[in-house]
PDB file of C-alpha atoms in Angstrom:
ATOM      1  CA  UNK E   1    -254.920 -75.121  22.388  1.00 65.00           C
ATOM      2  CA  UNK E   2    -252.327 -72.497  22.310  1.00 58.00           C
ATOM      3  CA  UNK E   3    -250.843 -70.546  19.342  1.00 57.00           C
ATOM      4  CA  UNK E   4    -249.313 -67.500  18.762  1.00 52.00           C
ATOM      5  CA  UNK E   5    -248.052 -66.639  15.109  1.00 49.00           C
ATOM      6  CA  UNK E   6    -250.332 -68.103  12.340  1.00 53.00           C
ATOM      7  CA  UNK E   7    -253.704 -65.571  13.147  1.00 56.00           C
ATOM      8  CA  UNK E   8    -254.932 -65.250   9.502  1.00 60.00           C
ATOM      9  CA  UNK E   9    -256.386 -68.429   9.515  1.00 66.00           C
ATOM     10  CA  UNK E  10    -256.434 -69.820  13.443  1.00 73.00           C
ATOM     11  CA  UNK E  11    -260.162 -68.730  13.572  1.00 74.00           C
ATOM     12  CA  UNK E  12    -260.639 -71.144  10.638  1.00 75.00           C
ATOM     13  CA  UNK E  13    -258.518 -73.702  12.595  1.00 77.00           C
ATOM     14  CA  UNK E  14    -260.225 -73.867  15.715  1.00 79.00           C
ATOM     15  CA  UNK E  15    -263.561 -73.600  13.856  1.00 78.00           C
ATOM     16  CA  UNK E  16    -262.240 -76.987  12.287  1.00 80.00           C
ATOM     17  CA  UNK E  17    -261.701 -78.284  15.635  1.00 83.00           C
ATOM     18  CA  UNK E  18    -265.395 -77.780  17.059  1.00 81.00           C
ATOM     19  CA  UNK E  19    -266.966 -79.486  13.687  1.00 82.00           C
ATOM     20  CA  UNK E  20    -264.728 -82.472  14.018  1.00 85.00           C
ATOM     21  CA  UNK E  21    -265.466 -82.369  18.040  1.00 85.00           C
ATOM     22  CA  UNK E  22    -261.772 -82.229  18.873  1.00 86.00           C
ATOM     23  CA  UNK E  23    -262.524 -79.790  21.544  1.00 87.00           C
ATOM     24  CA  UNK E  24    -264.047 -81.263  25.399  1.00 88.00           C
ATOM     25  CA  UNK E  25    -266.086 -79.025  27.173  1.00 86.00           C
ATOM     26  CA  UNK E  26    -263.765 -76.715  29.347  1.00 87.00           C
ATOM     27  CA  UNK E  27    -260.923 -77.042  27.157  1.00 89.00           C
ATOM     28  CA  UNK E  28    -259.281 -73.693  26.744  1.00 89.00           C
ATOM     29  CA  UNK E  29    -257.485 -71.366  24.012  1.00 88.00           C
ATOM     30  CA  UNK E  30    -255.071 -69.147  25.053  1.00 87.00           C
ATOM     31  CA  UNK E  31    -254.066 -66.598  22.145  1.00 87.00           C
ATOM     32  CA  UNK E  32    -251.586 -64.382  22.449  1.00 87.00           C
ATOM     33  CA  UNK E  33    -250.347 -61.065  20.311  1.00 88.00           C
ATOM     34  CA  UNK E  34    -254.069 -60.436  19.145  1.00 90.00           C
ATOM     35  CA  UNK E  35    -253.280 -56.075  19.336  1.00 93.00           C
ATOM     36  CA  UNK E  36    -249.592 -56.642  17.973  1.00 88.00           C
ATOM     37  CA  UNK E  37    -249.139 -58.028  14.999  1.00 87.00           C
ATOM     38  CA  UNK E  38    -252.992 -58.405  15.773  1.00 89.00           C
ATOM     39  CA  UNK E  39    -255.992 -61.091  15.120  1.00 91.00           C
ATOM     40  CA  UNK E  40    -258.801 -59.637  14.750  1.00 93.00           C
ATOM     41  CA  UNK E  41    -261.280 -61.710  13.256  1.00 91.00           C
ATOM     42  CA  UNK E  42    -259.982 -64.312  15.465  1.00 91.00           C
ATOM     43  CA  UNK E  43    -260.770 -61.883  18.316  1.00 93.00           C
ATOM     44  CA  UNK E  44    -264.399 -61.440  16.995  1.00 93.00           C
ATOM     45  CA  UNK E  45    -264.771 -65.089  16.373  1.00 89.00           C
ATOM     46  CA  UNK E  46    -263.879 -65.856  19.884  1.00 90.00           C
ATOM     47  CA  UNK E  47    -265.914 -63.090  21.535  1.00 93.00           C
ATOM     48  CA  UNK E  48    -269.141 -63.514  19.849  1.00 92.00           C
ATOM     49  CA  UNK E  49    -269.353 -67.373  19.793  1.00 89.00           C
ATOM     50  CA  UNK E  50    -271.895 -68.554  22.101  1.00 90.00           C
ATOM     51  CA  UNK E  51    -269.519 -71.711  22.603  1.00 89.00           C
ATOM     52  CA  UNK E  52    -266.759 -69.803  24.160  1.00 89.00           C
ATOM     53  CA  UNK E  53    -266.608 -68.108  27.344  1.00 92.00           C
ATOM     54  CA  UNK E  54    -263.189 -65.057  26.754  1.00 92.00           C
ATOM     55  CA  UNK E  55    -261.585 -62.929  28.557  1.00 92.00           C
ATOM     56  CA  UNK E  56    -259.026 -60.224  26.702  1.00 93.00           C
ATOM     57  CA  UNK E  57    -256.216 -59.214  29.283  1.00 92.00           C
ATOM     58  CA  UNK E  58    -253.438 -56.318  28.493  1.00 93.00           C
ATOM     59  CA  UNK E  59    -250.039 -56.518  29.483  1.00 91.00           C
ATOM     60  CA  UNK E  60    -246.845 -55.124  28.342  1.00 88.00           C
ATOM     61  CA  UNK E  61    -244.869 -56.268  25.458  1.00 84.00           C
ATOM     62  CA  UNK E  62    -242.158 -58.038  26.714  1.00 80.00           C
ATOM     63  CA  UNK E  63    -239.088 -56.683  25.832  1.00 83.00           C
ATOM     64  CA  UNK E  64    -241.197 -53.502  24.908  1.00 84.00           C
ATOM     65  CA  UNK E  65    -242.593 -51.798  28.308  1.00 85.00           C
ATOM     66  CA  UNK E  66    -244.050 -49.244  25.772  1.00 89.00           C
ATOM     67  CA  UNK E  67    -246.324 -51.551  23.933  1.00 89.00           C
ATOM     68  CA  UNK E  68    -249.385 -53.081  25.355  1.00 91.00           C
ATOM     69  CA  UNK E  69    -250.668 -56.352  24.361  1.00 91.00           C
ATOM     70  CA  UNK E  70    -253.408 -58.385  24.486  1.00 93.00           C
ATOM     71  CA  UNK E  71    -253.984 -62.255  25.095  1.00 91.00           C
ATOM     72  CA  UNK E  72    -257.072 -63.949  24.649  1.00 90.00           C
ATOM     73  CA  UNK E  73    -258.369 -66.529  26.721  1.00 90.00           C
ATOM     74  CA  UNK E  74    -261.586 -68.668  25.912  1.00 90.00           C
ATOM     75  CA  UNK E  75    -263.009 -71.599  27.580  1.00 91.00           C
ATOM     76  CA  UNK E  76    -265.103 -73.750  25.669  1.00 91.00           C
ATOM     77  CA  UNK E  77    -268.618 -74.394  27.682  1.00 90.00           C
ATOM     78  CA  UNK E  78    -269.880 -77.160  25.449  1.00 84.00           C
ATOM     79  CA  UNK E  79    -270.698 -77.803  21.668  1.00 84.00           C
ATOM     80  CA  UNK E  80    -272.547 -75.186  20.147  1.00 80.00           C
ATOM     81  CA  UNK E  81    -273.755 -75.138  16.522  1.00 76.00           C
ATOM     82  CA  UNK E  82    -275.383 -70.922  16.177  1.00 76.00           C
ATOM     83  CA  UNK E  83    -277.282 -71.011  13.061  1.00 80.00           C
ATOM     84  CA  UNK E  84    -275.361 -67.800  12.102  1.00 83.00           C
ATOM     85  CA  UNK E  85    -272.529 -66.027  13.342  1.00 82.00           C
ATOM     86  CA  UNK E  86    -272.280 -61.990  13.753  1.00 87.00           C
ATOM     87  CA  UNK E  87    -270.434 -60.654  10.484  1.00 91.00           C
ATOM     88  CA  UNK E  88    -267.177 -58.481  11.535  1.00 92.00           C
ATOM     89  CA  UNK E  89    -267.554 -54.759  11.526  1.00 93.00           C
ATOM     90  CA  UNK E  90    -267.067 -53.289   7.973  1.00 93.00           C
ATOM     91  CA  UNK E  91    -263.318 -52.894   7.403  1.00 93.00           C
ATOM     92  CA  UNK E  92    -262.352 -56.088   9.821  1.00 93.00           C
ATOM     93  CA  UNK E  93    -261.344 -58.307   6.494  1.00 92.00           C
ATOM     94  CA  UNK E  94    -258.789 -55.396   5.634  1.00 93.00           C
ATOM     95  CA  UNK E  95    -257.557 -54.875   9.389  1.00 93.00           C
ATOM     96  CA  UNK E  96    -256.591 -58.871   8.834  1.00 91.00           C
ATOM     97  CA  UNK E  97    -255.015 -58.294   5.920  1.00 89.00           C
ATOM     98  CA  UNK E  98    -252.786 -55.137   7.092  1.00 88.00           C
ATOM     99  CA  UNK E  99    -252.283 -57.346  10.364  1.00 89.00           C
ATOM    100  CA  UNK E 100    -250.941 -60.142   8.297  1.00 86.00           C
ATOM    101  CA  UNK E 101    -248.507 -57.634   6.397  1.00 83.00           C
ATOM    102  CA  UNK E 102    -247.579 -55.894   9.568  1.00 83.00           C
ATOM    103  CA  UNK E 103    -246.638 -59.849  11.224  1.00 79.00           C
ATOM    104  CA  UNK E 104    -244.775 -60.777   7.660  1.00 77.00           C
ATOM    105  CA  UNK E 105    -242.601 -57.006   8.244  1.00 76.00           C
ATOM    106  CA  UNK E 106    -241.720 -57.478  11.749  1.00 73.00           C
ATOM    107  CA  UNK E 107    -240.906 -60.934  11.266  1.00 71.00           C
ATOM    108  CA  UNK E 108    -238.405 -59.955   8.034  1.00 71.00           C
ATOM    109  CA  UNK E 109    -240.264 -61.583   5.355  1.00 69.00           C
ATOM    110  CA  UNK E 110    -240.712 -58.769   3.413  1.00 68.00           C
ATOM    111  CA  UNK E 111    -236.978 -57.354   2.673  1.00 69.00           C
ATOM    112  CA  UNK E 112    -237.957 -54.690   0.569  1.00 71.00           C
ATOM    113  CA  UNK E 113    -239.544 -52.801   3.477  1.00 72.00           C
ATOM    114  CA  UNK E 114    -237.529 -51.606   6.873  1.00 73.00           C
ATOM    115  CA  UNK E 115    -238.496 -53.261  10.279  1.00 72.00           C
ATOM    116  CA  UNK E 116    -240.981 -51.447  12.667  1.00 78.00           C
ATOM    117  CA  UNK E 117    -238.860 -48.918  15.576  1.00 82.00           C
ATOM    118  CA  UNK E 118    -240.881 -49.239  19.033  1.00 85.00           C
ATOM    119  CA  UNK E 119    -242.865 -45.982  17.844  1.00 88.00           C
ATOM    120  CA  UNK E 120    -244.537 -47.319  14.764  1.00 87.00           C
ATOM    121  CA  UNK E 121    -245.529 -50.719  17.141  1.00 86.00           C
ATOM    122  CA  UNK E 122    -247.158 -48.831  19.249  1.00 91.00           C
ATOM    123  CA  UNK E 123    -248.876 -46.225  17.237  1.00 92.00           C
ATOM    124  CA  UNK E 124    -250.225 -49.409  15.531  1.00 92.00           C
ATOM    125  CA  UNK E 125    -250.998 -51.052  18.415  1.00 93.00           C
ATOM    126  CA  UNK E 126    -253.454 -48.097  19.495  1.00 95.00           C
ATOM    127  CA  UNK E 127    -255.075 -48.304  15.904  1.00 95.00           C
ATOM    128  CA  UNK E 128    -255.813 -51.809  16.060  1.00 95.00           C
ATOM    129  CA  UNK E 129    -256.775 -51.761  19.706  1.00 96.00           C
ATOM    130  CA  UNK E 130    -259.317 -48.758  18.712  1.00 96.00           C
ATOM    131  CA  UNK E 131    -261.228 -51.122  16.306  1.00 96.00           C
ATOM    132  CA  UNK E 132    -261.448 -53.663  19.100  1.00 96.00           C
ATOM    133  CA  UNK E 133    -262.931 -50.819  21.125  1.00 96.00           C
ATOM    134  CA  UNK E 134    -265.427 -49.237  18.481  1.00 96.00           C
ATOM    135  CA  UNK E 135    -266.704 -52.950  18.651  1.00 95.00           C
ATOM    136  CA  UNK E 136    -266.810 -53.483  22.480  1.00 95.00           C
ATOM    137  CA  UNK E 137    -264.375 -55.609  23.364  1.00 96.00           C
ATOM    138  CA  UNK E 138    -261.759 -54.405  25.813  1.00 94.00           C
ATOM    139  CA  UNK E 139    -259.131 -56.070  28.032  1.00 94.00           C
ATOM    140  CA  UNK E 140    -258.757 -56.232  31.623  1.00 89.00           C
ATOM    141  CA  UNK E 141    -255.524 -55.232  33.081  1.00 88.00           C
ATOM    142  CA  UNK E 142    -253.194 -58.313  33.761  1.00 83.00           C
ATOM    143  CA  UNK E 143    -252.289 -56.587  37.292  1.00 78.00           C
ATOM    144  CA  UNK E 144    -254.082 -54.271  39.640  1.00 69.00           C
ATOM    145  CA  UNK E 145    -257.798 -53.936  41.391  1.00 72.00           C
ATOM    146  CA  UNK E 146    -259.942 -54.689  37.845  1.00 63.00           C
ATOM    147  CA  UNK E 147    -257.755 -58.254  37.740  1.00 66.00           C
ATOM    148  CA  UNK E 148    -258.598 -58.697  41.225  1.00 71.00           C
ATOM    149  CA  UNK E 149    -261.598 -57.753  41.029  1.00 70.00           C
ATOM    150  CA  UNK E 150    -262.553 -59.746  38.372  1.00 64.00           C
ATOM    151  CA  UNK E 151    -260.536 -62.856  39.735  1.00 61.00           C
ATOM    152  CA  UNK E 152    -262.617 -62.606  43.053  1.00 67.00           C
ATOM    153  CA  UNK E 153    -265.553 -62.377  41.064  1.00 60.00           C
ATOM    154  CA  UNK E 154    -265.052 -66.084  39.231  1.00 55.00           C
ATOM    155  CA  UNK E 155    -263.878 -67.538  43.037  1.00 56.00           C
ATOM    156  CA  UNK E 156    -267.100 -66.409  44.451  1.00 58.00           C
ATOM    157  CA  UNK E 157    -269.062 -68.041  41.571  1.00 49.00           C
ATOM    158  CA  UNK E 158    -271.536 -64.942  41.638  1.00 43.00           C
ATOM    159  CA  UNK E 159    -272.890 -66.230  38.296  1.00 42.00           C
ATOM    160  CA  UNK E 160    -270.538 -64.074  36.355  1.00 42.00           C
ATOM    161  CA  UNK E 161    -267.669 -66.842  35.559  1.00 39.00           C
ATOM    162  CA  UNK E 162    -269.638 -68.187  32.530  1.00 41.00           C
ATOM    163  CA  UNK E 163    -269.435 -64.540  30.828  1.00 42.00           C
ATOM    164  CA  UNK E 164    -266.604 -62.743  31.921  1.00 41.00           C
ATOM    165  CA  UNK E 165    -263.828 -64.988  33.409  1.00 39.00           C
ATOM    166  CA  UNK E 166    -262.894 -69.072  32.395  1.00 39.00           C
ATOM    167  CA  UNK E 167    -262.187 -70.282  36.524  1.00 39.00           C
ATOM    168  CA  UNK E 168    -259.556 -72.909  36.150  1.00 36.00           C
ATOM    169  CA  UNK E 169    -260.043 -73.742  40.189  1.00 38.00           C
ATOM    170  CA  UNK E 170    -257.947 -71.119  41.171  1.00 34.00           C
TER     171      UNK E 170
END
């Protein structure tokens, strides 16, 4: 599964997926643009489901060496039904709703208001990666020793892959 624009409701979507049992164990979700525009309650979703095994990574925008990014990836252990799920941190339904309007503005579907210069995108970036923060979830650099690091880490199978890192037999 792999998506990248329609975030308001792909939480809802994949959710869809695991009730119908569309999804075989080890099947994997890779998200990206969850910081810019943003997804947050997909981000939540993904990292407090005890069905999914994610990893956040930060990179640069491309295009935009200025910006950094997240992608989410998730593997899928094996059908899970939790009884209930964690709510999102107070103000998370109005994050999704200002990330929505922020996707909408960059994308030009709201005329009325100008397009966002590299400085606005990543002053917003930092405010919606700071909410990601305040609720523990960070991102592992896409290059140096912590991607190493944590890439040795799911080849030695030291019991961490299941929490930390989906091994696709690299």
């Amino acid at each position: 599964v792999s998506t990248q624009s329609t975030w308001a409701a792909f939480h809802t979507d994949l959710a869809a997926l695991e009730r119908l049992g569309a999804l075989a164990p080890d099947a994997r979700c890779a998200a990206d643009n969850i910081v810019l525009p943003g997804a947050p309650l997909y981000v939540w979703a993904l990292t407090r489901h005890p069905a999914w095994c994610t990893t956040t990574w930060a990179l640069k925008e491309l295009l935009e060496p200025n910006v950094e990014d997240w992608v989410c990836v998730s593997a899928y252990l094996a059908p899970v039904v939790p009884e209930r799920m964690p709510e999102p941190p107070d103000g998370w339904q109005a994050l999704s709703w200002h990330t929505d309007h922020t996707r909408r503005r960059a994308q030009g579907m709201r005329p009325a208001e100008q397009g966002m210069a590299e400085s606005d995108r990543v002053q917003y970036a930092d405010y919606v990666r700071s909410h990601f923060r305040a609720a523990g979830i960070e991102a592992v650099p896409w290059s140096g020793e912590a991607a190493v690091a944590q890439r040795r880490r799911a080849d030695a199978g030291d019991g961490e892959r299941s929490s930390t890192w989906p091994h696709w037999g690299l």
